[in-house]
PDB file of C-alpha atoms in Angstrom:
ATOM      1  CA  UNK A   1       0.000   0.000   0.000  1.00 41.00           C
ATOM      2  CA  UNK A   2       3.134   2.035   0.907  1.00 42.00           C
ATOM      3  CA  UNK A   3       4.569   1.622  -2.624  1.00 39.00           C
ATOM      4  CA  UNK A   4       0.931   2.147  -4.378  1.00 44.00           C
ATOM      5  CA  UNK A   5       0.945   5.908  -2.492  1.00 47.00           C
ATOM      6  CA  UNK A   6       4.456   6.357  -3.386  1.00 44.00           C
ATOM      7  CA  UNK A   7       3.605   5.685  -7.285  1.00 46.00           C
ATOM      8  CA  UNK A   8      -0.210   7.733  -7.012  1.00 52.00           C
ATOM      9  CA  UNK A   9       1.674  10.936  -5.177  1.00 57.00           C
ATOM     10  CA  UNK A  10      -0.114  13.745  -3.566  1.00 75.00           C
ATOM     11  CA  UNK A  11      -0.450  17.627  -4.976  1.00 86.00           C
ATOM     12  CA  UNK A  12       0.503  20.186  -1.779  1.00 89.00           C
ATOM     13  CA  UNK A  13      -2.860  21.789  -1.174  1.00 91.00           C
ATOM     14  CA  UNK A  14      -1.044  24.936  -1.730  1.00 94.00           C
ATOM     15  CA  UNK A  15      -0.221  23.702  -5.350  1.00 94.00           C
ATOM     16  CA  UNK A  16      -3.881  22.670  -6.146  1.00 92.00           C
ATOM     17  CA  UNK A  17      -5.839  26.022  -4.477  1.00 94.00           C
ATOM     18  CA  UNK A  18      -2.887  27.977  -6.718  1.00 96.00           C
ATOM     19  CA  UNK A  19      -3.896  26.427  -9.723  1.00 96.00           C
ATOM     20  CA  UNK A  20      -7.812  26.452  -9.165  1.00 96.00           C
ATOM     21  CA  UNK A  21      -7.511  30.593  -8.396  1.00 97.00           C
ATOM     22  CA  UNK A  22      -4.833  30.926 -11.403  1.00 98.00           C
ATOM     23  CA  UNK A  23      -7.859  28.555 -13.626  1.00 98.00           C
ATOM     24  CA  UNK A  24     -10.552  31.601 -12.152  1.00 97.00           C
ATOM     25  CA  UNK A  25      -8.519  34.160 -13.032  1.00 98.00           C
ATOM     26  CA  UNK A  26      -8.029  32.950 -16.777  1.00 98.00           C
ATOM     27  CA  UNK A  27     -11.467  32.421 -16.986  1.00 97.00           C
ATOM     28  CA  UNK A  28     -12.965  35.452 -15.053  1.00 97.00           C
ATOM     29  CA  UNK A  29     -14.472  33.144 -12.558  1.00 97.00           C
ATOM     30  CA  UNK A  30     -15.478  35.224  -8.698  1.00 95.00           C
ATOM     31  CA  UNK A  31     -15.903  32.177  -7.271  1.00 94.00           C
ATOM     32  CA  UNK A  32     -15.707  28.833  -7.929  1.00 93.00           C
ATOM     33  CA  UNK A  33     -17.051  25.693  -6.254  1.00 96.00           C
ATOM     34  CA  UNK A  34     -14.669  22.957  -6.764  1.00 95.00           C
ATOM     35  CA  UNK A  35     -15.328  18.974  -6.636  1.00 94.00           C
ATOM     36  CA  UNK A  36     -12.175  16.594  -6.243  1.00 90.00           C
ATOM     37  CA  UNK A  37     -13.298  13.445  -8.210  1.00 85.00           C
ATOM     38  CA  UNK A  38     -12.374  10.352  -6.150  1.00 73.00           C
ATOM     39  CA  UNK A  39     -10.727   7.997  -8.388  1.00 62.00           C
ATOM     40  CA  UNK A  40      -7.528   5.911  -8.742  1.00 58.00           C
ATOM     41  CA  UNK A  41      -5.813   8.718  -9.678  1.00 65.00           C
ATOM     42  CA  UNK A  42      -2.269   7.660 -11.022  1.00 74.00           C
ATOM     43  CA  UNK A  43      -2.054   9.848 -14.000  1.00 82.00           C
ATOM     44  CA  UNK A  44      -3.196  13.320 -12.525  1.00 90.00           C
ATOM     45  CA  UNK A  45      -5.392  14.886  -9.451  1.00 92.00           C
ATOM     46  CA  UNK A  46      -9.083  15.694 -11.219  1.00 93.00           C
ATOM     47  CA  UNK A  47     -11.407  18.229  -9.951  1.00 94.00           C
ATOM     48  CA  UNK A  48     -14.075  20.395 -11.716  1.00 96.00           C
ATOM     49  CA  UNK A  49     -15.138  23.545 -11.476  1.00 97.00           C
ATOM     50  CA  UNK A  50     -18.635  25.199 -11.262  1.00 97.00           C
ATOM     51  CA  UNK A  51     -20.114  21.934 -13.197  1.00 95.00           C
ATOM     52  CA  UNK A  52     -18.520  23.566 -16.363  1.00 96.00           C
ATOM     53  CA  UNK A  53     -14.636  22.812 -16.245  1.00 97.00           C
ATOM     54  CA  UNK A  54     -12.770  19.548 -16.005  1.00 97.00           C
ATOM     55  CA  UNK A  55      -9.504  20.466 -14.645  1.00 97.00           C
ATOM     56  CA  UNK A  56      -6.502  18.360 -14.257  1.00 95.00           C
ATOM     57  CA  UNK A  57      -3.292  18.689 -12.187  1.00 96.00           C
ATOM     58  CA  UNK A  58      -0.262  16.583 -13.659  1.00 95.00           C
ATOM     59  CA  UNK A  59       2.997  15.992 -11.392  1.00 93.00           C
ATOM     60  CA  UNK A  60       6.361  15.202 -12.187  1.00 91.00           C
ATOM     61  CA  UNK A  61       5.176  11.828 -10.167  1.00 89.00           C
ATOM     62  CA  UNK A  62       2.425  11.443 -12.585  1.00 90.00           C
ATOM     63  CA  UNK A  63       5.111  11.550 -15.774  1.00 88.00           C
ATOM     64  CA  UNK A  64       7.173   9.016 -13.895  1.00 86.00           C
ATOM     65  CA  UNK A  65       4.057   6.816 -13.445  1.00 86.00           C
ATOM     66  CA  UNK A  66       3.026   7.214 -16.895  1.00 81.00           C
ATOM     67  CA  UNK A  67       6.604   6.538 -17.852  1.00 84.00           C
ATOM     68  CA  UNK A  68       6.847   2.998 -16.134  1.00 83.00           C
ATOM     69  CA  UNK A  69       3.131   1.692 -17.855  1.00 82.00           C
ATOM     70  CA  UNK A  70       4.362   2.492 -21.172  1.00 79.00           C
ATOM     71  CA  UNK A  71       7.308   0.247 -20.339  1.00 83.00           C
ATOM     72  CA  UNK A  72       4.828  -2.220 -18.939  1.00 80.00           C
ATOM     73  CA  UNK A  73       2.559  -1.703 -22.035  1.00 82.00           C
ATOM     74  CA  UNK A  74       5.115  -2.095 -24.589  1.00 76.00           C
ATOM     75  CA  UNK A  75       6.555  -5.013 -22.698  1.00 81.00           C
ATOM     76  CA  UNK A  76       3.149  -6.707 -23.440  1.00 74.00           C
ATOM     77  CA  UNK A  77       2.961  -5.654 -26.636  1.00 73.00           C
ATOM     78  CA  UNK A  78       6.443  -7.051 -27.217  1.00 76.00           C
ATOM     79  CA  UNK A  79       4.566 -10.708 -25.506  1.00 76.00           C
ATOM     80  CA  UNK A  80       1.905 -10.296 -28.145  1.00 75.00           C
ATOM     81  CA  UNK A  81       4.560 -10.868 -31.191  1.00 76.00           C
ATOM     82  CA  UNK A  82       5.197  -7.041 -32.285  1.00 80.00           C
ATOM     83  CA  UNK A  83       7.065  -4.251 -31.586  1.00 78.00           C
ATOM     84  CA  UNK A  84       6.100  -1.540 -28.732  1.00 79.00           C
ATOM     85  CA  UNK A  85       4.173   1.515 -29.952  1.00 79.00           C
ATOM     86  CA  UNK A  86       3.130   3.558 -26.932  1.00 84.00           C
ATOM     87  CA  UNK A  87       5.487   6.369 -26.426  1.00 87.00           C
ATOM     88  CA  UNK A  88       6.399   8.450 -23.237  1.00 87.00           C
ATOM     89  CA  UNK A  89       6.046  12.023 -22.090  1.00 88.00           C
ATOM     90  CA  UNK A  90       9.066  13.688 -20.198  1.00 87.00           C
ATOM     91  CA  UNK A  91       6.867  16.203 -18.373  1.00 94.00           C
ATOM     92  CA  UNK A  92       3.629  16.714 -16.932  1.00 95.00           C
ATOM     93  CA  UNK A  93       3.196  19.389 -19.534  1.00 96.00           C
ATOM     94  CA  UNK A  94       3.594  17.091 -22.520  1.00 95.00           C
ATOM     95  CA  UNK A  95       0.959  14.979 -20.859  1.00 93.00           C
ATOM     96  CA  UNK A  96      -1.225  17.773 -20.492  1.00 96.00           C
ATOM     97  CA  UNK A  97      -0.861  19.183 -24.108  1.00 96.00           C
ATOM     98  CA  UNK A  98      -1.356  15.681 -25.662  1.00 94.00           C
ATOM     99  CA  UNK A  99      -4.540  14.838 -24.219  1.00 94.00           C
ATOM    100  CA  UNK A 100      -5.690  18.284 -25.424  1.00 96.00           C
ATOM    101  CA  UNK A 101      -5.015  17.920 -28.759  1.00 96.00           C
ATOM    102  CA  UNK A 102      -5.935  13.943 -29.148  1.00 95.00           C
ATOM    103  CA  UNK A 103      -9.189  15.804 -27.905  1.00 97.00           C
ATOM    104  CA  UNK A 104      -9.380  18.212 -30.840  1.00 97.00           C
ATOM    105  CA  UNK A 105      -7.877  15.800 -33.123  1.00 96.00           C
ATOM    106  CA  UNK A 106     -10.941  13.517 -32.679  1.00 97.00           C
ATOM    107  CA  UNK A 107     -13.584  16.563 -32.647  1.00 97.00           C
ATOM    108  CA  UNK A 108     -12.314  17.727 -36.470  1.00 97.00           C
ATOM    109  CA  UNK A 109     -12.572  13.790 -37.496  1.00 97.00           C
ATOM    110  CA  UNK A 110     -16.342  13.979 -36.602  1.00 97.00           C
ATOM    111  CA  UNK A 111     -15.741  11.683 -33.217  1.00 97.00           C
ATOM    112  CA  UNK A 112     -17.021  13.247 -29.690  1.00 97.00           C
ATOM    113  CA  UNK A 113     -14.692  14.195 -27.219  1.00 97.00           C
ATOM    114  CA  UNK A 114     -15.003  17.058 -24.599  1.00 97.00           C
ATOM    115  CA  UNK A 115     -13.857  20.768 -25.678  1.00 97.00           C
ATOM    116  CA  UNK A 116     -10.532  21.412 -25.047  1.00 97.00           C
ATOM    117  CA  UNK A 117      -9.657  24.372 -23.288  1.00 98.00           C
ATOM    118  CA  UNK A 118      -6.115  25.139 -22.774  1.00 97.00           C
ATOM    119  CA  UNK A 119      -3.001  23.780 -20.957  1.00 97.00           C
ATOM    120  CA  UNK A 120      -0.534  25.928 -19.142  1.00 98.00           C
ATOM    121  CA  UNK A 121       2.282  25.218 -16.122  1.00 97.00           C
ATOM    122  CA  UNK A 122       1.634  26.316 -12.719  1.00 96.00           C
ATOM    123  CA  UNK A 123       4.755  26.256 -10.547  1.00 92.00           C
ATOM    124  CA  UNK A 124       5.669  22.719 -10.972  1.00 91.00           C
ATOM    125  CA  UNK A 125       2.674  20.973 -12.083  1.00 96.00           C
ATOM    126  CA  UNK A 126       0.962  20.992 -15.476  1.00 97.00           C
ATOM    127  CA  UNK A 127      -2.958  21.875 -15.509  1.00 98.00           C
ATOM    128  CA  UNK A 128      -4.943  20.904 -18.548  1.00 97.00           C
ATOM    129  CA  UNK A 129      -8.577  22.500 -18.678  1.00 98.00           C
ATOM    130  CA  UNK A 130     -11.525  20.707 -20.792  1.00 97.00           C
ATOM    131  CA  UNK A 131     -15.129  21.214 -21.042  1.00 96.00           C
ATOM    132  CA  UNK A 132     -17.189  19.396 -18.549  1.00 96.00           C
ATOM    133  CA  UNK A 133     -19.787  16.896 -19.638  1.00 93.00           C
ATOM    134  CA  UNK A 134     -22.463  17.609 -16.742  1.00 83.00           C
ATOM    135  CA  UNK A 135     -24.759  14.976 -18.004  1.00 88.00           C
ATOM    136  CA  UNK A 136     -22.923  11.739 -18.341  1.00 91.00           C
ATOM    137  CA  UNK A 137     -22.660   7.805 -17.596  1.00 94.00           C
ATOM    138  CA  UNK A 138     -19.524   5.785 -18.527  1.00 93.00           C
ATOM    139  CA  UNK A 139     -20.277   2.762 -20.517  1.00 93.00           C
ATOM    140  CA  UNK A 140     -20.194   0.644 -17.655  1.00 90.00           C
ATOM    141  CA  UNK A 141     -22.704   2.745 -15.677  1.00 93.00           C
ATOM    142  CA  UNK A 142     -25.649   1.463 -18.658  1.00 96.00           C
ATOM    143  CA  UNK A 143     -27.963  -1.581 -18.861  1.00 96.00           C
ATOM    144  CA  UNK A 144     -27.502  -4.247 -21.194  1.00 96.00           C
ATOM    145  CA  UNK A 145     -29.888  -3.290 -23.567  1.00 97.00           C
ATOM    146  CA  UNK A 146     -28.196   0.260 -23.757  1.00 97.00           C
ATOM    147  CA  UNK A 147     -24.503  -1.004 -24.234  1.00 97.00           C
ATOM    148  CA  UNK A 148     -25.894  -2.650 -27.463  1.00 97.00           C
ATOM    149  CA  UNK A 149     -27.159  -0.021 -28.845  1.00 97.00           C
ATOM    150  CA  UNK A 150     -24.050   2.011 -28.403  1.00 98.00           C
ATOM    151  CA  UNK A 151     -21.642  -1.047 -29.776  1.00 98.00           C
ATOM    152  CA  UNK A 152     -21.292  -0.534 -33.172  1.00 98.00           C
ATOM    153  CA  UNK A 153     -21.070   2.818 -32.819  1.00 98.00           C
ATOM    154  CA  UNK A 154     -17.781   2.105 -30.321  1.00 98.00           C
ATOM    155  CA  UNK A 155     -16.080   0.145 -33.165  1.00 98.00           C
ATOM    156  CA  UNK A 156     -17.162   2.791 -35.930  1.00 98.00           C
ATOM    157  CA  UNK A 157     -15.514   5.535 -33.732  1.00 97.00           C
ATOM    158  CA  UNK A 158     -12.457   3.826 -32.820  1.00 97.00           C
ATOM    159  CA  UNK A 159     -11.839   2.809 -36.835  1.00 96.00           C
ATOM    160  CA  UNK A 160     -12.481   6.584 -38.207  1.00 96.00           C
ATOM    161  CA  UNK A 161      -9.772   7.560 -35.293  1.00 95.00           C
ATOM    162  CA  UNK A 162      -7.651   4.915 -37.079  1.00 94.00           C
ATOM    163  CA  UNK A 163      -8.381   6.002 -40.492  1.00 93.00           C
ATOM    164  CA  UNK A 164      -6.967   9.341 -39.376  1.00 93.00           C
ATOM    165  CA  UNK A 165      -3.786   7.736 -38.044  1.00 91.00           C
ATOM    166  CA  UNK A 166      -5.064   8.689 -34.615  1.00 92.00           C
ATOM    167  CA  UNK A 167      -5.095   5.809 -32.034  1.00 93.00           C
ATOM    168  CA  UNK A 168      -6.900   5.768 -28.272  1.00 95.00           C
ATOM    169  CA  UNK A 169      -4.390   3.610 -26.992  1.00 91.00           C
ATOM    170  CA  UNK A 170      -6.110   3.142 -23.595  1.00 91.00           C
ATOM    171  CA  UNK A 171      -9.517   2.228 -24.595  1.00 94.00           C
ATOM    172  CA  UNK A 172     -11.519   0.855 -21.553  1.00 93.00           C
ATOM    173  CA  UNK A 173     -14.762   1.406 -19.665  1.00 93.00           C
ATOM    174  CA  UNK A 174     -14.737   4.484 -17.987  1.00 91.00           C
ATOM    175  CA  UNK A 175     -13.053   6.235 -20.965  1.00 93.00           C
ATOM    176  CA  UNK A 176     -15.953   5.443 -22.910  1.00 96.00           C
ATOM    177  CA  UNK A 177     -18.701   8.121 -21.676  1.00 96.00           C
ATOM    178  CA  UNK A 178     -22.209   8.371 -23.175  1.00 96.00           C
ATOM    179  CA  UNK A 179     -24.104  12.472 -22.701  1.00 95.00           C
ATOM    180  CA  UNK A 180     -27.157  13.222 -25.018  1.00 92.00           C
ATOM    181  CA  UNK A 181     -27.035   9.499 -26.888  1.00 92.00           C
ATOM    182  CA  UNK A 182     -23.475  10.170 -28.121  1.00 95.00           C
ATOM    183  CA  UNK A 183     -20.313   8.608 -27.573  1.00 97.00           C
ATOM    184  CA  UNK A 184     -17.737  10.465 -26.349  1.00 97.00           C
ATOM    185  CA  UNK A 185     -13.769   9.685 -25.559  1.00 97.00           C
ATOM    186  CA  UNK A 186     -11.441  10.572 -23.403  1.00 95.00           C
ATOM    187  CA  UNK A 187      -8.142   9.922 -22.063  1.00 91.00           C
ATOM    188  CA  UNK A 188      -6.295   8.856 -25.180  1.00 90.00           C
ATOM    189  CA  UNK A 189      -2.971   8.030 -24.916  1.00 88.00           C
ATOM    190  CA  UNK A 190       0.492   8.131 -26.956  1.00 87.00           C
ATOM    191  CA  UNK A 191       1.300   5.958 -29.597  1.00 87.00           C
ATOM    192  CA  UNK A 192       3.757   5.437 -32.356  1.00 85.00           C
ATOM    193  CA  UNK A 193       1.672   7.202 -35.444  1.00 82.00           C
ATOM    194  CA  UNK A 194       3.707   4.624 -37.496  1.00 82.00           C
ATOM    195  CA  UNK A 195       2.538   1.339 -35.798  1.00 85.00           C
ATOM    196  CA  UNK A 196      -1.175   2.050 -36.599  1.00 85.00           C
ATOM    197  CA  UNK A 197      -1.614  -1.187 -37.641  1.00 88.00           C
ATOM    198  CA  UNK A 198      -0.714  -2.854 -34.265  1.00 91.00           C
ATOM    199  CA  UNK A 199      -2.167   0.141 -32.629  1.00 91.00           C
ATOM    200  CA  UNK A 200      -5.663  -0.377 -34.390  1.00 93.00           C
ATOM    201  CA  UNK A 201      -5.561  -4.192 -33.549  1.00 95.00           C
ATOM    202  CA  UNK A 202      -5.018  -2.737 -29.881  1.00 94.00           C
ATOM    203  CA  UNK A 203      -7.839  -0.844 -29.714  1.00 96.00           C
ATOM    204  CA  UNK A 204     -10.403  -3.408 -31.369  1.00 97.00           C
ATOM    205  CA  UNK A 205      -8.959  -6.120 -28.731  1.00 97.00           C
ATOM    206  CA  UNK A 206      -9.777  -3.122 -25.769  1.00 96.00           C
ATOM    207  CA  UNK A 207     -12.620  -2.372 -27.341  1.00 98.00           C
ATOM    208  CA  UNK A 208     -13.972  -5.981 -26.951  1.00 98.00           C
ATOM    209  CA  UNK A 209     -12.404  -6.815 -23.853  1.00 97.00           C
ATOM    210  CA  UNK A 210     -14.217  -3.361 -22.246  1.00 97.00           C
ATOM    211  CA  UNK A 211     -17.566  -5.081 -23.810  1.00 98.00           C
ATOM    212  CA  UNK A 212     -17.887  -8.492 -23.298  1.00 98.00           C
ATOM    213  CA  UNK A 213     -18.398  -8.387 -19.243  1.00 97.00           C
ATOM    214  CA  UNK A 214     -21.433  -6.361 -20.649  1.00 97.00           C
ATOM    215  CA  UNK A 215     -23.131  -7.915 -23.322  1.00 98.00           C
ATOM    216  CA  UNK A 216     -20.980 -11.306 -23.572  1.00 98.00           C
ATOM    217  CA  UNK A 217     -18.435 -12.149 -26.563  1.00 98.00           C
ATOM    218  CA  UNK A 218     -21.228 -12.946 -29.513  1.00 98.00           C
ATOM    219  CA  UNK A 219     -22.887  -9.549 -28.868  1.00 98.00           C
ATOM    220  CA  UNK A 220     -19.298  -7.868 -28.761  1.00 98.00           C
ATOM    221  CA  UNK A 221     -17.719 -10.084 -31.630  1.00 98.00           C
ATOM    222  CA  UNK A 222     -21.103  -9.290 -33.788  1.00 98.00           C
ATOM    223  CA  UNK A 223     -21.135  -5.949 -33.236  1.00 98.00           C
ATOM    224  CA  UNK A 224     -17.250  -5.917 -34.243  1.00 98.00           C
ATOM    225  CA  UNK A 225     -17.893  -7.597 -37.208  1.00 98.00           C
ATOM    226  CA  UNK A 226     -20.784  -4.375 -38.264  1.00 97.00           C
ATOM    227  CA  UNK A 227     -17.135  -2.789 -38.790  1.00 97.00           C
ATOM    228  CA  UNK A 228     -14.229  -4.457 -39.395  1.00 96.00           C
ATOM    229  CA  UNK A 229     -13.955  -8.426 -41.895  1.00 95.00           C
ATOM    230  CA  UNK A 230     -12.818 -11.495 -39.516  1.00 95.00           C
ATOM    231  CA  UNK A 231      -8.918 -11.029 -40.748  1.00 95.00           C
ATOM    232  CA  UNK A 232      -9.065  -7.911 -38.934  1.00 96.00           C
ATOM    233  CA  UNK A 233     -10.191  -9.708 -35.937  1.00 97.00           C
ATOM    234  CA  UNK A 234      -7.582 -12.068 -35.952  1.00 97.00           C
ATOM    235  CA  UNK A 235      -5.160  -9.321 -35.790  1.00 95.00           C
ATOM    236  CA  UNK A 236      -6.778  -8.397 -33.237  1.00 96.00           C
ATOM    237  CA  UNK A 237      -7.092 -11.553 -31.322  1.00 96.00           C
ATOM    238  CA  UNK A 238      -3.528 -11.543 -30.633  1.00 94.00           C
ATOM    239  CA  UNK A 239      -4.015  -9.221 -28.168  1.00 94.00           C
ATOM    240  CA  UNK A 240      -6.492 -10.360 -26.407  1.00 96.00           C
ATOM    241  CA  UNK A 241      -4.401 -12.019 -23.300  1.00 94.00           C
ATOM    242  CA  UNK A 242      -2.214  -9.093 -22.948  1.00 91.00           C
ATOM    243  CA  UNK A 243      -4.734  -6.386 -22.999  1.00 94.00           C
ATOM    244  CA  UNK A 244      -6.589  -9.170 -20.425  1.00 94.00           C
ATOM    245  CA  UNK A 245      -3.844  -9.386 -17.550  1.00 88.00           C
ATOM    246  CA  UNK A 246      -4.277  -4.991 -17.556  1.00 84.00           C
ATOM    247  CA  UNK A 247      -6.284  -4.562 -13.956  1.00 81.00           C
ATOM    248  CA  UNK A 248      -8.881  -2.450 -16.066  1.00 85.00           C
ATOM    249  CA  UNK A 249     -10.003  -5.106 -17.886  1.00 88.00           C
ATOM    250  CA  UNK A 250     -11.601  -8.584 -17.015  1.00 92.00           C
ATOM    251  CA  UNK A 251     -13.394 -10.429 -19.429  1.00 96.00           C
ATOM    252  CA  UNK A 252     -13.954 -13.934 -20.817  1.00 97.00           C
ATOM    253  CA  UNK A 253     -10.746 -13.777 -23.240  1.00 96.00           C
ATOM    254  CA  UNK A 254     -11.667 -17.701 -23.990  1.00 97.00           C
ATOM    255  CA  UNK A 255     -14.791 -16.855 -25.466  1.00 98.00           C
ATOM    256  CA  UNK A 256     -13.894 -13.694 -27.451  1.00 98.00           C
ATOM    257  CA  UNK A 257     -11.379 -15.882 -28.929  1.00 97.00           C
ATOM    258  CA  UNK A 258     -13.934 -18.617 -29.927  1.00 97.00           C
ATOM    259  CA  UNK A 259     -16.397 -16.067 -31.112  1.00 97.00           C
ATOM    260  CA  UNK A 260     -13.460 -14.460 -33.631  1.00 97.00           C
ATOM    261  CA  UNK A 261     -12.390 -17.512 -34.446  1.00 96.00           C
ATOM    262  CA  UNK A 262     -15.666 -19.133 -35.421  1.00 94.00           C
ATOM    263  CA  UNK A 263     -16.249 -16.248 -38.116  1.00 90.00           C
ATOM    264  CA  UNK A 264     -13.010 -16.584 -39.276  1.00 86.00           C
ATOM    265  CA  UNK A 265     -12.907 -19.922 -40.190  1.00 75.00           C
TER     266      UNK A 265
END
C-alpha cells in the first residue's frame, strides 16, 4: 500500500488552491465551487469547477508513473509478437498538451470528445482545462440493452480515429462516456503514429475486452464484425491475453477468442 501511495503521489494543497484561483482568473471566474473526483488517480489529481470545467493537475510523479506503464505496455505488446508503440512524455506538460489535442484531433474527425480548453504550467505541475460533460454515464454505468445499442457505434468511432492515423491507446470502460445518446472519448494516450496497424488491432482487442463483461463475446464479436472483416479480428485476437492481464479489464478472453475464431474460419 506504501509503494501504491508512493507511485499515485499527492499535490501540496497549496499547489492545487494555486492552480484552481490561477484557472478563475483565466477564466474570469469570482468564485468557484470545486469537486475533487475520487478515483484511482495515477495519471493526474481531477477536480471540476462550477459543473462547467474539467480540470486536471499533472505531477512530475504522474510523468514518472506514466513513464513505467508504457514500459509495462510495450513489454506486453512485445509478448503479443510485435514491436512496442506507446510512447512516453518527459513532463507533466507534454501529458497535459497531448490529451488536449488527441481531444481536438478527434472533434475535427467527426468523433465526440469534450472541448478542449487550454493547458498551461503552474509552478511545478501541469494543468490541462476541458469542457465538462455535466450529463454523463460511462459505458459501464448502462444496462444491457443500452450497451448494445451504443456497440457498433464504439467500433465505428475507434476505426475513423484509425483512419486518421489517430489511435486511443487506452480504450476501456470508464473512458468510454455516453451524454445526449453520443459517444464520447477521453483519455487517449500516446502511440507510435507509425505502428497504426498494431495500434488499431489494440484498440479493437480493448474495445472488446471493455464489452464483453457487458453484453458477452457474440454480442461484442457481432457488433465488431458491423465494422471491421474477420482477418481484422484475428489481428486483433492476438491481443487479447495481454490487454486481459491490464487490472482495467476482465473479461472472458476464452470466449472472445472462440467467437473471432468461429467467423473466421
Amino acid at each position: 500500500m506504501a509503494f501504491r501511495r508512493f507511485l499515485r503521489g499527492t499535490v501540496p494543497w497549496p499547489t492545487l488552491e494555486g492552480a484552481v484561483r490561477e484557472v478563475m482568473d483565466r477564466y474570469d471566474l469570482e468564485t468557484a465551487r470545486v469537486v475533487f473526483l475520487e478515483a484511482d488517480n495515477w495519471l493526474s489529481t481531477p477536480c471540476v469547477v462550477n459543473d462547467d470545467l474539467f480540470v486536471k493537475v499533472v505531477t512530475e510523479q504522474n510523468s514518472l508513473v506514466h513513464a513505467l506503464l508504457t514500459a509495462g505496455r510495450n513489454l506486453g505488446a512485445f509478448s503479443s509478437g510485435t514491436e512496442g508503440f506507446f510512447e512516453r512524455f518527459d513532463t507533466p506538460i507534454e501529458m497535459a498538451e497531448h490529451e488536449l489535442e488527441a481531444n481536438e484531433r478527434m472533434r475535427e474527425i467527426g468523433v465526440s470528445a469534450p472541448e478542449p480548453k487550454e493547458a498551461f504550467e503552474y509552478d511545478d505541475v501541469a494543468v490541462m482545462v476541458l469542457e465538462y460533460l455535466s450529463d454523463f454515464r460511462a459505458l459501464d454505468d448502462l444496462p444491457p440493452e443500452e450497451v448494445r445499442d451504443h456497440a457498433v457505434d464504439l467500433f465505428g468511432n475507434l476505426d475513423r480515429m484509425h483512419d486518421n492515423n489517430l489511435a486511443h491507446g487506452d480504450l476501456q470502460r470508464e473512458n468510454v462516456l455516453v451524454s445526449g445518446g453520443e459517444l464520447y472519448f477521453i483519455d487517449a494516450t500516446k502511440v507510435d503514429e507509425e505502428a497504426i496497424e498494431d495500434a488499431r488491432a489494440y484498440d479493437t482487442a480493448c474495445a472488446l475486452g471493455a464489452l464483453e463483461p457487458l453484453i458477452g463475446a457474440r454480442d461484442a464479436v457481432a457488433a465488431a464484425l458491423e465494422v471491421h472483416d474477420p482477418d481484422e479480428l484475428m489481428a486483433a485476437r492476438e491481443f487479447l491475453d495481454f490487454v486481459n492481464i491490464r487490472p482495467e479489464h476482465d473479461f472472458d478472453g476464452a470466449a472472445v477468442k472462440g467467437e473471432i475464431e468461429k467467423h473466421a474460419a
